[in-house]
Amino acid sequence: MLVSALLCGLYARGDGAWPLGFVALLPWLHRLSAVTSLRGTLLSAWAMSVLYTLAVFAWFGSAIGAYTQLGAGTGLLLLLLLAPLFQPQFFAFVLARRLGRRRSRNRRALAGALMGSAAWVGAEWLLPRLLGDTLGYGLYPARLLRQAADLGGAAGLTLLLLLSNEALAEALARRAHGARALARPLALAALVPLLLAGYGAYALAALAALPAAGKPLRMGLVQANITDYEALRREQGAAAVVRAVLDTHFAMSFDAIERQHADAVLWSETVYPTTFGHPKSEAGAEFDAEILTIVNAAGVPFVFGTYDRDAAGEYNAAAFVAPGAGLLGLYRKTRPFPLTEYVPPWLDGPALRRWLPWAGGWRPGSGARVFPLRLADGREIPVLALICLDAVDTGLAIEGARLGGQVILTLSNDAWFNALPQGAALHQAVAAFRSIETRLPQFRVTSNGFSAIIDAGGSIVAGSRLGERVLVLGELPVREAGGRPTLMLAWGDWVGRAAVAALALLAVGTALRRWWRPGDAQPDPAASDAATLASVAVLPPAARLAAGLLRGFARASLLWMLAAIALGDGLLQLSTLAQLRSVAALFLAPELAAWCVLRAFTARASIDAEAGTLVLARGRQRLALPLQDVAGIEPWRLRLPGPGAWLRLAGGRRWHYGLALAEPLALARLLRLSPPPPLSFSARYAQLCLTSSRHSRLQRPAAKFLLLPLALAIPAFRLHQQIAYGGSFGELQAYGALLFLKGFALWWAAWAIGVLLCAALLRTAIEAGTLAALLLRPQQAGALRGWLERLGLALLYLGLPAWLLLRLLAP
């Protein structure tokens, strides 16, 4: 693990270390394959997450310590303690890999590699990531290999790196079996970089062949290297700081326009440290007017970082100012950095401000926006702005490109990277991937470095060093309609979604196979019967009557709710809260009461072979029934409160207590008794229900009423978030985790009610079909009931997702 972490640390430093990405995880994977226990697997994931964080992101811990003034050591320690949350993909990877290697006997290595790699990229897509990091970003120095990001993004590169490492790990495991055994995994490992290089050569050639739409765009990027505004404000005063900042930027912008003939000027994030267009004071209004005067005199558009505000609060923003037109609009930063820029409302308060006086109070923006860059020669180029952490969000760049953006303008304030060049370099590499994925040129300016002009292939045409005051000037071709269309533009950030969907389908397919074909291995009947007999509810007649009435009322209530909804009860149709109250009062409460009655009379059953008795024990209470007195067993004809049986004694009478248990026939086999032949219609129906019952995992309440509604609620809730709040976690960013989780819980509960009602309807149809078959075709009734059970599960587990998918895709 330590070797792998060190290799990952070298790989993350870039330059010529990029080949290490294809072998960095090899030592850890080799060690992981030898771990057999689940505990050892999880410990390995935890250790790797900590070591990987230490090797790759030690600079981030130092930055945390410097920003919070806790010290670099304390910041690093805090980061390492949170490493499992910072890098959760290691846990998803090892668990899925372990499961894949166990479920496939012949191709265990391949199954483990595919499932583990899918879980890795799926977890990175599904779980919130602070820095949006992934292994694929380390391939940025490899000009040819990184071009495949326009197909699958950085996540696609990560997936290929993981598979290459897995192939080498398999070759290492086969080293004792000769050259032939090594050939296939080594060939697969070598194929990955070869395919990436081949596609990269093709993509760059196709990109070079595209014609430009008129003159290139020439921009001046002002890197003034003025940092730590707070310290300057304390020393010089707020007005003096703004004056010095503006004078510096005016002078450097004059050079860019008059001497270097720039078409437009770009300043860094929050360079104008107050609200532009909404001044807070007379001095602020004067500064705003001065900027407008300078822009009008320059005759070229300016884009610069500032603040915006409305009734909801303030925003980190980018202002678009055109000569003669003034302020065209402001883009509000969509992804403010947690705590330093943005604090969720549920977490904010006086106590937090006392503990974290440096915590910011900005609000998140609503998503990508495109603005026209109106040049002096009459051209109008649509551009999209990304501010700092926005650049790690693939979806934002894709959204802006789909809105018609032809150029990316990235503004960042990387002042906290002054002593951390590795973090600044990584930030720039991540931003460059947005150009590769969308094939849009990019002008990226920072306050102190690295600023760069990045072409559509991700290469830096011109750039700056860290910690210098410099004007970065360069030009890039602009192509109409975003230039070369990419798979990422068509499908979005699809690799993570596809991985999660593939794992979900694999899980459903495995469950269905086990349900439809239980498998070749048959359990030992004696062991199964003994397990069935282990827990039995020993019910006096009054207890059975009470539990049966409660459970019958609960089941009937579901049918009443179905009828009420079908007949147009508006309250139940439209109000989830009304449905929750009805289900809680009419179904859950009587079900819970019935369960309590059964629980109160539950005993542990066993057979005392020496004494020849059936023993039913609950605590200190003990009932012993001599086996020689038991003459027969009679299943309950009315399955309330559930399946069960009477014991027929030697004298012909029933034993006073009824036995409620899941499999009465198993009890009959264990006692070596035969149930009486079913003579009446009700007895035949009860016997049929017992003999045709299937014990599938899909029948379990947890699978039906917890996991299935969860699987349905996640995409529906995510779509709701996208529509209502502009992003998957829009409500979380706007109103905090408490309201977000409450909203999700309500969606989950609504789907659980829907599944419950559908299951009740299907169960009613199955029982009605069984009764009809007994009347019309009694010989085929057993087979028909089995098919009805399978059909009911298929409609529940496949029909509901299919219905949801059709609703989502409907125009």
Coordinates of C-alpha atoms in Angstrom, one line a residue, residues 100-115 170 174 184 188:
G100 CA -17.1 -9.7 -8.4
R101 CA -14.3 -12.1 -7.6
R102 CA -16.5 -14.2 -5.4
R103 CA -19.5 -14.4 -7.7
S104 CA -17.6 -15.6 -10.8
R105 CA -15.6 -18.8 -10.5
N106 CA -14.1 -19.1 -14.0
R107 CA -13.4 -15.4 -14.6
R108 CA -13.0 -14.1 -11.1
A109 CA -10.2 -11.7 -11.9
L110 CA -12.1 -10.2 -14.9
A111 CA -15.3 -9.9 -13.0
G112 CA -13.6 -8.3 -10.0
A113 CA -11.7 -5.8 -12.2
L114 CA -14.8 -4.7 -14.1
M115 CA -17.0 -4.4 -11.1
E170 CA -3.4 -10.5 -12.8
R174 CA 0.1 -15.7 -12.9
R184 CA -3.2 -12.2 -22.2
L188 CA -4.6 -6.1 -22.3

